[in-house]
mmCIF file of C-alpha atoms and ligand atoms in Angstrom:
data_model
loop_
_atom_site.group_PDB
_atom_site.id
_atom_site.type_symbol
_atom_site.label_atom_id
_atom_site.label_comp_id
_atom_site.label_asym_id
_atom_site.label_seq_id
_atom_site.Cartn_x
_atom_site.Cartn_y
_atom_site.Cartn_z
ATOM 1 C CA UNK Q 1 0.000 0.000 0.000
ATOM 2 C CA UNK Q 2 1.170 3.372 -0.890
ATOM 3 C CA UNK Q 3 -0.815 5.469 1.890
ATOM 4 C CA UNK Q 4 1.525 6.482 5.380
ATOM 5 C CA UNK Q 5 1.008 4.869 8.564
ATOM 6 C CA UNK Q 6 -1.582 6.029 11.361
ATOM 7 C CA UNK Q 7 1.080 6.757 14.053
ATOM 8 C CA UNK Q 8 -0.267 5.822 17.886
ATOM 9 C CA UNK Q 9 1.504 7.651 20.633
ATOM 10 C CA UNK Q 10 2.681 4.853 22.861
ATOM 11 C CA UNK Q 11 2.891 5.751 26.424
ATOM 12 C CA UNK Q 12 6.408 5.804 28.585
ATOM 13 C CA UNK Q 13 5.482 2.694 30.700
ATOM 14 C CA UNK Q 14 8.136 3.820 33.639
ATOM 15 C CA UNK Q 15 5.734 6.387 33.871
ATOM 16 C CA UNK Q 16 7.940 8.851 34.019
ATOM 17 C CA UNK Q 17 6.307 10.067 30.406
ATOM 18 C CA UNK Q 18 8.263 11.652 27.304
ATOM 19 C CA UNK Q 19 9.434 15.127 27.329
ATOM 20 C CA UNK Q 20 12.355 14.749 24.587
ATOM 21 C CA UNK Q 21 10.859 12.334 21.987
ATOM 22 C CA UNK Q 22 7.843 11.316 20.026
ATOM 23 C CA UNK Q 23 7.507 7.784 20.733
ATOM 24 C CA UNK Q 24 4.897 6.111 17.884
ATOM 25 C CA UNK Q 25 3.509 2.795 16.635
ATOM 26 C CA UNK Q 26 2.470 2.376 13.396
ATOM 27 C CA UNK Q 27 -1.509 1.032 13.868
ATOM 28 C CA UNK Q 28 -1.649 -2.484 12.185
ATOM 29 C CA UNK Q 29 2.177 -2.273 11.047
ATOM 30 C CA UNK Q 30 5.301 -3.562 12.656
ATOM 31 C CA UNK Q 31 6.433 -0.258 12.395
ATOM 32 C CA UNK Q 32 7.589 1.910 15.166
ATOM 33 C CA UNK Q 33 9.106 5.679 14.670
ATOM 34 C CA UNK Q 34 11.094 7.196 17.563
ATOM 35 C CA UNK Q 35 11.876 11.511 16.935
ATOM 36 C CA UNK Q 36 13.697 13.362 18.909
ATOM 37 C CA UNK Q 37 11.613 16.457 20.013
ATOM 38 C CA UNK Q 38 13.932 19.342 20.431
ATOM 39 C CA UNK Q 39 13.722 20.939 16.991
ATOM 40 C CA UNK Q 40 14.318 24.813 18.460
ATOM 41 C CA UNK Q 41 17.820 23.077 19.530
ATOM 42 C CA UNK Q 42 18.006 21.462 15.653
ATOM 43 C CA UNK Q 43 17.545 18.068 17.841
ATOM 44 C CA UNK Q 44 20.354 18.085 20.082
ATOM 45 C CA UNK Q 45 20.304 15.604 22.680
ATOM 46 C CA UNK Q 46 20.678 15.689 25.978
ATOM 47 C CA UNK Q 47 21.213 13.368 28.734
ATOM 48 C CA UNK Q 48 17.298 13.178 29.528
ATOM 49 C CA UNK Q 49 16.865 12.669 25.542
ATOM 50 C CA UNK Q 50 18.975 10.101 25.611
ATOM 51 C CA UNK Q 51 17.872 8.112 28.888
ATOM 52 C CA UNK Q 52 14.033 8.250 26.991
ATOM 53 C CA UNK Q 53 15.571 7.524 23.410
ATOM 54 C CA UNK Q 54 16.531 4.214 25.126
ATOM 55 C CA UNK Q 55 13.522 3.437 26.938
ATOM 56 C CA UNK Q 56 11.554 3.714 23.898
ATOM 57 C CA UNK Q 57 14.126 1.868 21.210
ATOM 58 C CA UNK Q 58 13.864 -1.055 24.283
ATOM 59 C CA UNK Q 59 10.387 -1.167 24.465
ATOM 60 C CA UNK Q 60 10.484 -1.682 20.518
ATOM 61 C CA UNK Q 61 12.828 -3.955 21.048
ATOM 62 C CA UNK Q 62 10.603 -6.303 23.550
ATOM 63 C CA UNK Q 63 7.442 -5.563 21.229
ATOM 64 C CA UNK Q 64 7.137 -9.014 18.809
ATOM 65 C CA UNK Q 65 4.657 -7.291 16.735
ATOM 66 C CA UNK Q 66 7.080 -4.411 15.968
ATOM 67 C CA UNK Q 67 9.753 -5.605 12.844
ATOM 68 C CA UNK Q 68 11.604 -1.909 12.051
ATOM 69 C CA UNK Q 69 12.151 1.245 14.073
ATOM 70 C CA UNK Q 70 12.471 4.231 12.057
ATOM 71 C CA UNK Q 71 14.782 7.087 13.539
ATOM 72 C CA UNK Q 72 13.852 10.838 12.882
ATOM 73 C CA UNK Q 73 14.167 14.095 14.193
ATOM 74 C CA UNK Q 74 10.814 16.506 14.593
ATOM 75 C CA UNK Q 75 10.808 19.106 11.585
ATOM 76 C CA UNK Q 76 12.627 19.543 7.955
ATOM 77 C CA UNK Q 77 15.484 21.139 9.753
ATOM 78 C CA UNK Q 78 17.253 18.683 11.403
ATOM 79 C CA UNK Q 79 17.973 15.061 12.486
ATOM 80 C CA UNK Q 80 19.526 15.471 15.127
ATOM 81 C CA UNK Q 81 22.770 18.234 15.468
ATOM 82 C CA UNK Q 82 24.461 16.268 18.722
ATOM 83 C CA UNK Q 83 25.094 16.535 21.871
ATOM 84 C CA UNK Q 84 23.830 19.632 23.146
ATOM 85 C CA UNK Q 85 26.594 21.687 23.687
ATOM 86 C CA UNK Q 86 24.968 24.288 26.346
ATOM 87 C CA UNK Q 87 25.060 21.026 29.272
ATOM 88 C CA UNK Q 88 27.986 19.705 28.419
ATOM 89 C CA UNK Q 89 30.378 19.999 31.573
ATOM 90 C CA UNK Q 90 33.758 18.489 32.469
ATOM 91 C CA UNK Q 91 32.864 15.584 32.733
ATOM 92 C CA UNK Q 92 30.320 14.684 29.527
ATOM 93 C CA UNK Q 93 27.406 15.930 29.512
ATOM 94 C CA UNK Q 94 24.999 16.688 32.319
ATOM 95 C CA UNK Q 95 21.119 17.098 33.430
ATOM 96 C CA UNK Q 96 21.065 19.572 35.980
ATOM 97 C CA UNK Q 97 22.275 18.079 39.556
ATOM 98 C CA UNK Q 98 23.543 15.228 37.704
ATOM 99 C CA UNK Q 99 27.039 13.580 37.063
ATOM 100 C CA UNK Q 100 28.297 14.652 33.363
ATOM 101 C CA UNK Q 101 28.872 11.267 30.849
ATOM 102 C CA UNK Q 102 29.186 10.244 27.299
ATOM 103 C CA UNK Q 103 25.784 9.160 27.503
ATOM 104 C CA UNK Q 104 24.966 8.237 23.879
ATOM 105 C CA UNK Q 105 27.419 5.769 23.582
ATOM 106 C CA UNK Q 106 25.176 3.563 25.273
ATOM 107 C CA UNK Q 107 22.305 4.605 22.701
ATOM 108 C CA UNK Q 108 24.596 3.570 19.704
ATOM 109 C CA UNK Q 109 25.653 0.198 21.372
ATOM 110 C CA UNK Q 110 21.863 -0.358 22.052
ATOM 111 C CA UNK Q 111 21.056 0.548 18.573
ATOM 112 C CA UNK Q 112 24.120 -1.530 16.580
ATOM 113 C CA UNK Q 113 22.926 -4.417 18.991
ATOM 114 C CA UNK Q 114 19.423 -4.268 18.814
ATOM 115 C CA UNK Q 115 17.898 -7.322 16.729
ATOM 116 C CA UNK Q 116 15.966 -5.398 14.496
ATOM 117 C CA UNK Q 117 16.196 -3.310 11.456
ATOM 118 C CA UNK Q 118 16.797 0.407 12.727
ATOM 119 C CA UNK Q 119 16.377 2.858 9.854
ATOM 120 C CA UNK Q 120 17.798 6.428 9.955
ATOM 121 C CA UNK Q 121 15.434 9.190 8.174
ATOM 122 C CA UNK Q 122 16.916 12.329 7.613
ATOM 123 C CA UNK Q 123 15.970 15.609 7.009
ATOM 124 C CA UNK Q 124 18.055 18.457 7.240
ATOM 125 C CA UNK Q 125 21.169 18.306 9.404
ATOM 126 C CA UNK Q 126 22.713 15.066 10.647
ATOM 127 C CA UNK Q 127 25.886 16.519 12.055
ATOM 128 C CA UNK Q 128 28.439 15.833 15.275
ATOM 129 C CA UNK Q 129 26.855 13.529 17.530
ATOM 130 C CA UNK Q 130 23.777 13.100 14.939
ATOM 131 C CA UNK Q 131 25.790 11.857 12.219
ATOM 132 C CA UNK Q 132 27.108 9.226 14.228
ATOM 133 C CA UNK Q 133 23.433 8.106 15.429
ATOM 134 C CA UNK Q 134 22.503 8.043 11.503
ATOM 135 C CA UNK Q 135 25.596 5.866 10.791
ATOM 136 C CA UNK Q 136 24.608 3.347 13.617
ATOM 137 C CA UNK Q 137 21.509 3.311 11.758
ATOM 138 C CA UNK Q 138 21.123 -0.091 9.618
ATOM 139 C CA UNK Q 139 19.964 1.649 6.964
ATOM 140 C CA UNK Q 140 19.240 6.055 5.913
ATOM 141 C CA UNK Q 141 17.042 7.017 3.785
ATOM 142 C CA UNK Q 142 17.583 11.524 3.286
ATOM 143 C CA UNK Q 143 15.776 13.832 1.708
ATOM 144 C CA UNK Q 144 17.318 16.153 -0.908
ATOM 145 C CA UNK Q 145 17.785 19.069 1.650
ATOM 146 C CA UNK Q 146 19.790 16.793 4.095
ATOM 147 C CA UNK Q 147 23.454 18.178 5.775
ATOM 148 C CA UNK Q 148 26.193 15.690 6.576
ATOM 149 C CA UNK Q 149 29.268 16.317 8.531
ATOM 150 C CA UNK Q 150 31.441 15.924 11.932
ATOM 151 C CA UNK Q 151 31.640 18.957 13.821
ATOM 152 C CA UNK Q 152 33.778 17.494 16.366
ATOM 153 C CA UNK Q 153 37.232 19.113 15.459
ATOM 154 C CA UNK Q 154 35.380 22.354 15.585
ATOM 155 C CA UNK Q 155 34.046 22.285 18.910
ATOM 156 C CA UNK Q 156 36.229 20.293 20.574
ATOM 157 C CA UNK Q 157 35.041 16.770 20.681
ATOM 158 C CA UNK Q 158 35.740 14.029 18.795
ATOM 159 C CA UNK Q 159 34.096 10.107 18.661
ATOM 160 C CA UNK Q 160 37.021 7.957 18.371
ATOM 161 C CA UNK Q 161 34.538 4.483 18.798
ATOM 162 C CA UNK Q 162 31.511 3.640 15.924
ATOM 163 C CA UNK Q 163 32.435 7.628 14.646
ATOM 164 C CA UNK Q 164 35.406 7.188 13.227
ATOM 165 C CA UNK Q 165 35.701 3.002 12.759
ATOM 166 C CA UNK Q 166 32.150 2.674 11.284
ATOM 167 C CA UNK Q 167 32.706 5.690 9.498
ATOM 168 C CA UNK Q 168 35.683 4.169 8.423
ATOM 169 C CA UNK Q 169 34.187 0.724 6.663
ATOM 170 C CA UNK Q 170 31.377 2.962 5.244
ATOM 171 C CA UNK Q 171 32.735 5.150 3.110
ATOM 172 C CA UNK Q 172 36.616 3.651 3.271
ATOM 173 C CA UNK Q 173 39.487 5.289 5.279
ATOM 174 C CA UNK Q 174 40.684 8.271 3.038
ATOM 175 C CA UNK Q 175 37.056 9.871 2.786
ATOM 176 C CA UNK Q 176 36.509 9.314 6.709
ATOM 177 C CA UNK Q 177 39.851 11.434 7.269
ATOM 178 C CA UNK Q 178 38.815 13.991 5.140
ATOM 179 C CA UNK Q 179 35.160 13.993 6.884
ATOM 180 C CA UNK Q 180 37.236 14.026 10.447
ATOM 181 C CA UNK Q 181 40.310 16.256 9.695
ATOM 182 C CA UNK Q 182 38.620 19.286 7.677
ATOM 183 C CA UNK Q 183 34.966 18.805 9.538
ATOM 184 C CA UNK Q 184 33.255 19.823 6.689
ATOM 185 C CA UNK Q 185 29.306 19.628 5.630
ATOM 186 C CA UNK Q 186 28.145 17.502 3.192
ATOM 187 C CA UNK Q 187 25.313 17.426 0.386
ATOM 188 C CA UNK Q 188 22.401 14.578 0.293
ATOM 189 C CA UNK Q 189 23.515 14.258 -3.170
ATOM 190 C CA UNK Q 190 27.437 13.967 -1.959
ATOM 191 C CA UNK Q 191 26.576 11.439 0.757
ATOM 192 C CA UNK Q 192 24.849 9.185 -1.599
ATOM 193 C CA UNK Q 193 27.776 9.597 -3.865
ATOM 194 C CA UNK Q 194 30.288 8.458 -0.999
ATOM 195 C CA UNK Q 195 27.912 5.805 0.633
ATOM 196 C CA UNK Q 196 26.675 7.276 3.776
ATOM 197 C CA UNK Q 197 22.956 7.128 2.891
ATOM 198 C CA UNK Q 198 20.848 4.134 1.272
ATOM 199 C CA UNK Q 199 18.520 6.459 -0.921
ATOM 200 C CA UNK Q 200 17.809 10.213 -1.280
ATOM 201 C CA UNK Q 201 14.100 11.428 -1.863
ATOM 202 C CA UNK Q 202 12.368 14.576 -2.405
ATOM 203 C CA UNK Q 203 11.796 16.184 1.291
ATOM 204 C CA UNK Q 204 7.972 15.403 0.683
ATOM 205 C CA UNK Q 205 8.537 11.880 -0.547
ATOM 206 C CA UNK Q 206 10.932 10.915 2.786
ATOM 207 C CA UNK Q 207 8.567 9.326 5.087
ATOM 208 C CA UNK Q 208 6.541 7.806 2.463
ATOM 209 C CA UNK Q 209 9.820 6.561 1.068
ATOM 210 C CA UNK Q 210 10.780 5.028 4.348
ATOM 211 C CA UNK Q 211 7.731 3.464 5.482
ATOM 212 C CA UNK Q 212 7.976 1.314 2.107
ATOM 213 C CA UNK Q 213 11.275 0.260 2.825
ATOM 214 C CA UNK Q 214 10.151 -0.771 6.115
ATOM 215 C CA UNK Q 215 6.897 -2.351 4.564
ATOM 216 C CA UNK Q 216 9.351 -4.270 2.484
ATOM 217 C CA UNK Q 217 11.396 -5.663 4.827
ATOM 218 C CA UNK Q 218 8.516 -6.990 7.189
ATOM 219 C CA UNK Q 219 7.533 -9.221 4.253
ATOM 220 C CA UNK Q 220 10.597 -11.074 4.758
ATOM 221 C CA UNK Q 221 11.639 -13.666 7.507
ATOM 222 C CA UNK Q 222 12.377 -12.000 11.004
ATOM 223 C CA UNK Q 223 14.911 -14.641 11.906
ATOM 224 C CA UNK Q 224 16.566 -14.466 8.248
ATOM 225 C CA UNK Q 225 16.759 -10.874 8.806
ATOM 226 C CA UNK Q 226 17.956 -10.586 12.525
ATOM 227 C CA UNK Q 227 20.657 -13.023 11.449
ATOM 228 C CA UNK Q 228 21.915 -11.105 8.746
ATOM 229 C CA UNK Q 229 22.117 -8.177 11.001
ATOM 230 C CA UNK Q 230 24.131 -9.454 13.455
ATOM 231 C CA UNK Q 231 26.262 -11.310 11.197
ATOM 232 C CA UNK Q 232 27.137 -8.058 9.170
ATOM 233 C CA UNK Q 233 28.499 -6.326 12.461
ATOM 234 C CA UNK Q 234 30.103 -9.812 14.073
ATOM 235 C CA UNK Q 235 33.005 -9.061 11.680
ATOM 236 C CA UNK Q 236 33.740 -5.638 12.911
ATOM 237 C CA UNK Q 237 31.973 -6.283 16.735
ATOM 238 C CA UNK Q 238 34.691 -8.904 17.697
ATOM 239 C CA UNK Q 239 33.883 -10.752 20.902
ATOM 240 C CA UNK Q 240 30.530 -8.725 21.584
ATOM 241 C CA UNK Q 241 29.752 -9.395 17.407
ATOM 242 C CA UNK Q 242 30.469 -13.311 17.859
ATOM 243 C CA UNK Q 243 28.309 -13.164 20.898
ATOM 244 C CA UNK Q 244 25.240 -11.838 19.951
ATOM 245 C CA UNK Q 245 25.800 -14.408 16.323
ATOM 246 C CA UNK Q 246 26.039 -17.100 18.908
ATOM 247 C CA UNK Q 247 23.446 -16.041 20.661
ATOM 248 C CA UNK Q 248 21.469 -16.207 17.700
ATOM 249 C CA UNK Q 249 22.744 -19.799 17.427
ATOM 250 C CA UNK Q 250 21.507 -20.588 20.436
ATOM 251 C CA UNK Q 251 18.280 -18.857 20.256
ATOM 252 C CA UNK Q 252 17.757 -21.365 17.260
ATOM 253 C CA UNK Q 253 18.838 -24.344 18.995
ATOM 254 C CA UNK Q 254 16.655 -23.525 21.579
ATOM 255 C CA UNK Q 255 13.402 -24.327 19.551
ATOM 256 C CA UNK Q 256 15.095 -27.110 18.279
ATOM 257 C CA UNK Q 257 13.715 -30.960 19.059
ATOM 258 C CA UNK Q 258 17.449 -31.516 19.698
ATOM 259 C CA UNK Q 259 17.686 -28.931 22.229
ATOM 260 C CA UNK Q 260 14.805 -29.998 24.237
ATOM 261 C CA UNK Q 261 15.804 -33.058 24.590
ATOM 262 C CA UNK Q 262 18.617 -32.544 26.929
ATOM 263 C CA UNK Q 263 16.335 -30.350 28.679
ATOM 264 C CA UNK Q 264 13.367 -32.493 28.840
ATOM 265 C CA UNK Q 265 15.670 -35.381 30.129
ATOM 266 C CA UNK Q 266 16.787 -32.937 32.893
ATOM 267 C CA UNK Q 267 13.574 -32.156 34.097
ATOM 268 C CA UNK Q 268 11.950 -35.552 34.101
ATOM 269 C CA UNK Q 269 14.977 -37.015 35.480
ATOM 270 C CA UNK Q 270 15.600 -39.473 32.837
ATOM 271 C CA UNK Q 271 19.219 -39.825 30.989
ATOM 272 C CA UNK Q 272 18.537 -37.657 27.996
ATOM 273 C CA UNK Q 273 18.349 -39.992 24.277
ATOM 274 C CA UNK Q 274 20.709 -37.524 21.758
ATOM 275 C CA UNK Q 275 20.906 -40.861 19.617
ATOM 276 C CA UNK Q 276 18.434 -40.162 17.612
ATOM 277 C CA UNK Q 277 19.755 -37.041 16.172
ATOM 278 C CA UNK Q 278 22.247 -37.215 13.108
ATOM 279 C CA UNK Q 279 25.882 -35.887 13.452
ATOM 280 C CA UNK Q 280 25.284 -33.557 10.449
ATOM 281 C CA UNK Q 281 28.028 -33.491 7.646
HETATM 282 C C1 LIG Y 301 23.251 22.228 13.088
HETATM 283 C C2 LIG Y 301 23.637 23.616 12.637
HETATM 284 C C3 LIG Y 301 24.604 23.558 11.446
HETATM 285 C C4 LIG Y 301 22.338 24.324 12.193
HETATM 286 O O1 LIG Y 301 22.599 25.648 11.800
HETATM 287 P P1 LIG Y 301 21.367 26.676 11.639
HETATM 288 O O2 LIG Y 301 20.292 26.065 10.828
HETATM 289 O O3 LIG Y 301 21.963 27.970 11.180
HETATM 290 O O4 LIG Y 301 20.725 26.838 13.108
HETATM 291 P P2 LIG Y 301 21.350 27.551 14.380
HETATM 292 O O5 LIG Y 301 20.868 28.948 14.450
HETATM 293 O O6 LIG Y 301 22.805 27.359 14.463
HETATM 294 O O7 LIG Y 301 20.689 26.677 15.534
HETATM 295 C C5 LIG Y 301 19.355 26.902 15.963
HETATM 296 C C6 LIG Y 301 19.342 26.846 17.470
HETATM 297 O O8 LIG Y 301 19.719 25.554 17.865
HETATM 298 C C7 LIG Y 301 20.834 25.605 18.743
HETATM 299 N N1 LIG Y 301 21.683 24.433 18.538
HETATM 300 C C8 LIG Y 301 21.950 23.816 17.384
HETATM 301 N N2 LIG Y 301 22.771 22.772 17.585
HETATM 302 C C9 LIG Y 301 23.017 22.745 18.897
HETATM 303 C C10 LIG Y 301 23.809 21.887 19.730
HETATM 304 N N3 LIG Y 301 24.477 20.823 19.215
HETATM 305 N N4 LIG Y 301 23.840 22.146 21.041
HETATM 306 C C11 LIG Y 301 23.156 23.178 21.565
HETATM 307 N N5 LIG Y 301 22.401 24.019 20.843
HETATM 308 C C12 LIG Y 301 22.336 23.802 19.519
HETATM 309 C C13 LIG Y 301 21.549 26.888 18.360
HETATM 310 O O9 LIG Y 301 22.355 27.334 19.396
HETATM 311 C C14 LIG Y 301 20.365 27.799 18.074
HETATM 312 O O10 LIG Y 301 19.838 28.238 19.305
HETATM 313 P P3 LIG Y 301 19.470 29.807 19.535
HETATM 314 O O11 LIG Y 301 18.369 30.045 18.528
HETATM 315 O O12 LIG Y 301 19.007 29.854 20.937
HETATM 316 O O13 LIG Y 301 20.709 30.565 19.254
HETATM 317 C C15 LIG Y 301 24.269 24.447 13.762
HETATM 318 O O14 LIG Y 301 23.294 24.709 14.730
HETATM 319 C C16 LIG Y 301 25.415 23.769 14.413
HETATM 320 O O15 LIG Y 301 26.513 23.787 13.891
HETATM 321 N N6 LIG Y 301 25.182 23.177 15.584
HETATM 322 C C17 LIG Y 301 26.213 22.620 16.425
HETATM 323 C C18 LIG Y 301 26.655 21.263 15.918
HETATM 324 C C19 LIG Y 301 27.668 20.665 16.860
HETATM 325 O O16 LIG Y 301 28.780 21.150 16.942
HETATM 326 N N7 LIG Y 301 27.290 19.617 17.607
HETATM 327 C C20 LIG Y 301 28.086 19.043 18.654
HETATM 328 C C21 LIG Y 301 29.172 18.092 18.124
HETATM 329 N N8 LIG Y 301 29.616 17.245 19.174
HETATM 330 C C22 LIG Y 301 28.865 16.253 19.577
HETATM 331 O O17 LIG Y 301 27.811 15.958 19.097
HETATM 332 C C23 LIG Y 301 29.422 15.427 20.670
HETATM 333 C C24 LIG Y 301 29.310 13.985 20.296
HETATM 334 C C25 LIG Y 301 29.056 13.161 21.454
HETATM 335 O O18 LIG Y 301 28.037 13.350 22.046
HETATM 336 C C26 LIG Y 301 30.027 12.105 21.814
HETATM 337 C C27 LIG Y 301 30.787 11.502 20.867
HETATM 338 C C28 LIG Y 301 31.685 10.500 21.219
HETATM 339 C C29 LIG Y 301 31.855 10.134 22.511
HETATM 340 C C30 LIG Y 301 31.043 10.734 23.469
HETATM 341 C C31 LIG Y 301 30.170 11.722 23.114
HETATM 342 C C32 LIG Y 301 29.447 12.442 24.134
HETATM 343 O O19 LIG Y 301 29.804 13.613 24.263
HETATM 344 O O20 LIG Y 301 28.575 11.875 24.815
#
């Protein structure tokens, strides 16, 4: 179908509620689309954005019925523009009678290692902090007026984790210098040249754009597709990549009759039978 979603507000089950982020659900889709709210502050984060940015991608994670999360920022101006720089402190940055951190490190682990498709739509600027949540992103689909670029050198940060080694295997180590040393902006139409998006649309077209992508993938298997994910990051994730593949192994074996069975022995007491089961070539 070629008409967008009905988007339900889902409700912060802590309780606590959402101040920094839309949190939807596509009605009758597997669809779910977290924005960041802050568009005054082109969708910086903060530390509260952050904490409720992972509340709501784990609640889509824990929801069977939900198959792709779309990531957006409220407005045409901006995905997201970083971390906001007026609380940063010290130490990271800070709510107010808080301890400063790199919060949003944990956001991009929890996004690279979530078992799901997430998909990255951008309009307007994706830049310093932002461009790295886009490039955690499985997949980004931009509209035409989108702005790509690291900031860091100019403000004095830098991400020397997923922002510079994804970077890196995305658009190949000479480009990522250039994107890190001279901290330059970037075109929609330039991204797409180097790699750094999936597809660029017409500004009207992007959500309509995305949602079929998403529609698209939830016709496919969710176990073919949760593999693939993990097995496309196990080569760059090391230990933690080979652990989540194996978990997915085991998650497998799990449903398996062979898996049971040593279970099933356990519980009843009885010596389990693994006999039965071929030793596979
Ligand atoms: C995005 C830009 C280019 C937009 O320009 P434009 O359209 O001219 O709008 P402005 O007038 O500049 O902005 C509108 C209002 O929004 C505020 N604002 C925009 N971005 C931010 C921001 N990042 N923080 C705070 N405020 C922001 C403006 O101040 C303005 O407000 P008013 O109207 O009140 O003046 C342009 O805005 C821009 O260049 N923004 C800054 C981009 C930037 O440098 N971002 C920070 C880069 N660094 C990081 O993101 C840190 C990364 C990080 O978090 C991290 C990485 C690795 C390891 C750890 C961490 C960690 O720190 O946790």
């Amino acid at each position: 179908p070629s008409h967008l979603p009905v988007w339900r507000a889902v409700p912060d089950e802590s309780g606590k509620g959402f101040t920094d982020i839309i949190y939807e659900k596509a009605v009758g889709e597997g669809i779910a689309k977290i924005t960041i709210n802050r568009p005054e502050k082109r969708n910086a984060f903060r530390p509260l954005t952050i904490k409720e940015l992972m509340r709501a991608f784990a609640d889509a994670r824990d929801d069977t019925s939900i198959g792709v999360i779309i990531f957006t920022g409220k407005g045409t101006e901006a995905f997201c523009s970083g971390g906001d720089q007026s609380v940063r402190t010290k130490s990271g940055y800070a709510d107010p009678a808080d301890v400063g951190r790199l919060n949003v490190l944990d956001l991009q682990v929890q996004i690279r290692r979530l078992p799901k498709p997430v998909i990255a739509m951008v309009a307007g600027y994706a830049v310093g902090g932002g461009h790295i949540l886009h490039m955690v992103c499985d997949l980004t689909i931009a509209a035409d007026n989108a702005v790509f670029g690291q900031t860091g050198p100019k403000v004095g940060s830098f991400d020397a984790g997923y922002g510079c080694s994804i970077m890196s295997r995305l658009i190949g180590p000479k480009r990522a210098r250039e994107m890190w040393y001279l901290a330059r902006f970037y075109s929609a139409a330039e991204a797409d040249k180097m790699g750094l998006v999936n597809k660029v649309v017409p500004l009207a077209n992007l959500e309509q754009e995305t949602v079929q992508w998403c529609r698209e993938i939830l016709t496919n298997s969710p176990t073919a597709v949760r593999m693939c994910k993990s097995a496309l990051n196990a080569v760059d994730d090391g230990h933690a990549g080979l652990q989540e593949l194996a978990g997915n192994a085991t998650l497998l074996f799990y449903g398996s009759e062979e898996g049971n069975e040593g279970k099933n022995a356990y519980l009843n007491k009885t010596r389990p039978n693994f006999s039965k089961f071929p030793w596979l070539p």
